[in-house]
Amino acid sequence: ARSRRILTDIAPHSWEHPADKAALQALRRIPIFDEVLKRVFGFFGEKPIRLAFQADAVRVSENQFPKIYRTYKECLKTLDAPEEYPLFMSQTPIVNAGAYGMDKPFIILNSSLIEVLGPEETEAIIGHELGHVISGHALYRTMLYILLEQASLIQWTPASIAIRPVVLALLEWSRKAEVSCDRAGLLVVQDPMVSMSALMKLAGGTRGEDLDVDEFIRQSDEYLEEQGFLDRTYKTLSLLGATHPFAVLRVAELRRWIDEGGYDRI
């Protein structure tokens, strides 16, 4: 078994990116944000939201997906999580995971994630989602999910136009929060190459294919070197509606944090 350090009493601010904190502060300063937040959760409520997410998923336990459950218990221990949050497996072809909920956060892993990622890469993703929960992101991620779903149903009505600034600000914050929680995933798995491999496979992994992390790192460098005006414009526009930043940017940010000594200090 690979030895790892238990990060006793670690605080979430140790992995949170400054841009994540700044984007959240900017979000809270939007005049209608508190009203939208209150109306969204006042209308739906904690229990219906929880049931909606969990109704078509299987609870991970000692008897259901026992290997994943043992991995999850190790992740909780390594990141010194204050409690064990419910973990579910959902049948979907999209290689992803998520942390949701209001007062009672929970984590959902997509089944395809387990099929594409190796055991240690799965640890990195579980650690990433734990980072979201411990940092208090689940509430805002749930709010964003609901608003995006509603916006697709009521496009270009006065109500959807009114909440658009909140949705765009939530998307901006969401992309920054992903960078923070990539760090939490690395702190759990404690192997930078594993974390970057997981991000690579989230971007383009397929079952049974061999991929090269070093080559993906070079791809990340090439992307960052394209810093002309038009390139910056295209990059900005391509991210406007995205909840996650590009995988190459996430790899670059993770490497920057390591190179600057943040990971080693922890």
Short mmCIF file of C-alpha atoms in Angstrom, two decimals, residues 12 15-24 95-100 107-108 113 124-133 135-142 144-145 148 169-187 195-196 198-199 202-203 239 241-255 257:
data_model
loop_
_atom_site.label_atom_id
_atom_site.label_comp_id
_atom_site.label_asym_id
_atom_site.label_seq_id
_atom_site.Cartn_x
_atom_site.Cartn_y
_atom_site.Cartn_z
CA PRO A 12 -9.88 24.55 3.45
CA TRP A 15 -6.05 24.76 -0.87
CA GLU A 16 -8.41 27.52 -1.99
CA HIS A 17 -7.15 29.60 -4.92
CA PRO A 18 -7.20 33.41 -4.42
CA ALA A 19 -9.24 33.77 -7.63
CA ASP A 20 -11.86 31.41 -6.18
CA LYS A 21 -12.25 33.58 -3.08
CA ALA A 22 -12.35 36.81 -5.12
CA ALA A 23 -14.99 35.43 -7.50
CA LEU A 24 -17.17 34.32 -4.58
CA VAL A 95 -17.03 11.12 -17.11
CA ASN A 96 -17.64 13.45 -14.19
CA ALA A 97 -18.61 13.80 -10.53
CA GLY A 98 -20.30 16.45 -8.41
CA ALA A 99 -20.94 17.75 -4.90
CA TYR A 100 -24.42 19.09 -4.17
CA ILE A 107 -21.27 13.55 -3.56
CA ILE A 108 -22.25 11.79 -6.78
CA LEU A 113 -15.70 7.80 -14.20
CA ALA A 124 -7.94 12.27 -6.88
CA ILE A 125 -11.47 12.97 -8.15
CA ILE A 126 -13.08 11.91 -4.87
CA GLY A 127 -10.62 14.19 -3.05
CA HIS A 128 -11.57 16.99 -5.45
CA GLU A 129 -15.27 16.59 -4.60
CA LEU A 130 -14.48 16.41 -0.88
CA GLY A 131 -12.67 19.71 -1.32
CA HIS A 132 -15.89 21.22 -2.71
CA VAL A 133 -17.90 19.99 0.27
CA SER A 135 -14.97 24.48 1.30
CA GLY A 136 -18.73 25.03 1.40
CA HIS A 137 -19.16 24.98 -2.39
CA ALA A 138 -22.06 22.50 -2.55
CA LEU A 139 -24.71 25.14 -1.88
CA TYR A 140 -23.61 27.39 -4.75
CA ARG A 141 -23.02 24.48 -7.13
CA THR A 142 -26.57 23.29 -6.47
CA LEU A 144 -26.01 27.00 -10.35
CA TYR A 145 -27.31 23.61 -11.49
CA LEU A 148 -29.02 26.50 -15.56
CA ALA A 169 -21.15 35.23 -11.95
CA LEU A 170 -21.84 31.72 -10.64
CA LEU A 171 -20.24 30.23 -13.75
CA GLU A 172 -17.18 32.44 -13.30
CA TRP A 173 -16.91 31.40 -9.66
CA SER A 174 -17.49 27.72 -10.53
CA ARG A 175 -14.50 27.67 -12.89
CA LYS A 176 -12.28 29.20 -10.20
CA ALA A 177 -13.57 26.76 -7.57
CA GLU A 178 -12.56 23.84 -9.77
CA VAL A 179 -8.95 25.01 -9.67
CA SER A 180 -9.10 25.16 -5.86
CA CYS A 181 -10.45 21.65 -5.55
CA ASP A 182 -7.93 20.17 -7.97
CA ARG A 183 -5.49 21.06 -5.21
CA ALA A 184 -7.62 19.20 -2.65
CA GLY A 185 -7.59 16.17 -4.94
CA LEU A 186 -3.80 16.31 -5.12
CA LEU A 187 -3.56 16.58 -1.33
CA SER A 195 -3.78 14.15 -10.42
CA MET A 196 -2.75 15.41 -13.85
CA ALA A 198 -7.03 12.20 -13.94
CA LEU A 199 -7.55 15.64 -15.49
CA LEU A 202 -11.57 13.80 -17.87
CA ALA A 203 -10.72 15.77 -21.01
CA LEU A 239 -15.51 29.61 -21.48
CA GLY A 241 -21.07 29.17 -20.59
CA ALA A 242 -18.78 26.54 -19.02
CA THR A 243 -18.90 25.34 -15.42
CA HIS A 244 -15.33 23.98 -15.62
CA PRO A 245 -12.13 25.52 -17.00
CA PHE A 246 -10.24 23.73 -19.77
CA ALA A 247 -8.31 20.68 -18.59
CA VAL A 248 -5.03 22.10 -19.95
CA LEU A 249 -5.53 25.20 -17.78
CA ARG A 250 -6.28 23.07 -14.74
CA VAL A 251 -3.06 21.12 -15.26
CA ALA A 252 -1.11 24.37 -15.66
CA GLU A 253 -2.60 25.82 -12.47
CA LEU A 254 -1.84 22.66 -10.52
CA ARG A 255 1.76 22.68 -11.75
CA TRP A 257 0.92 25.70 -7.31
#
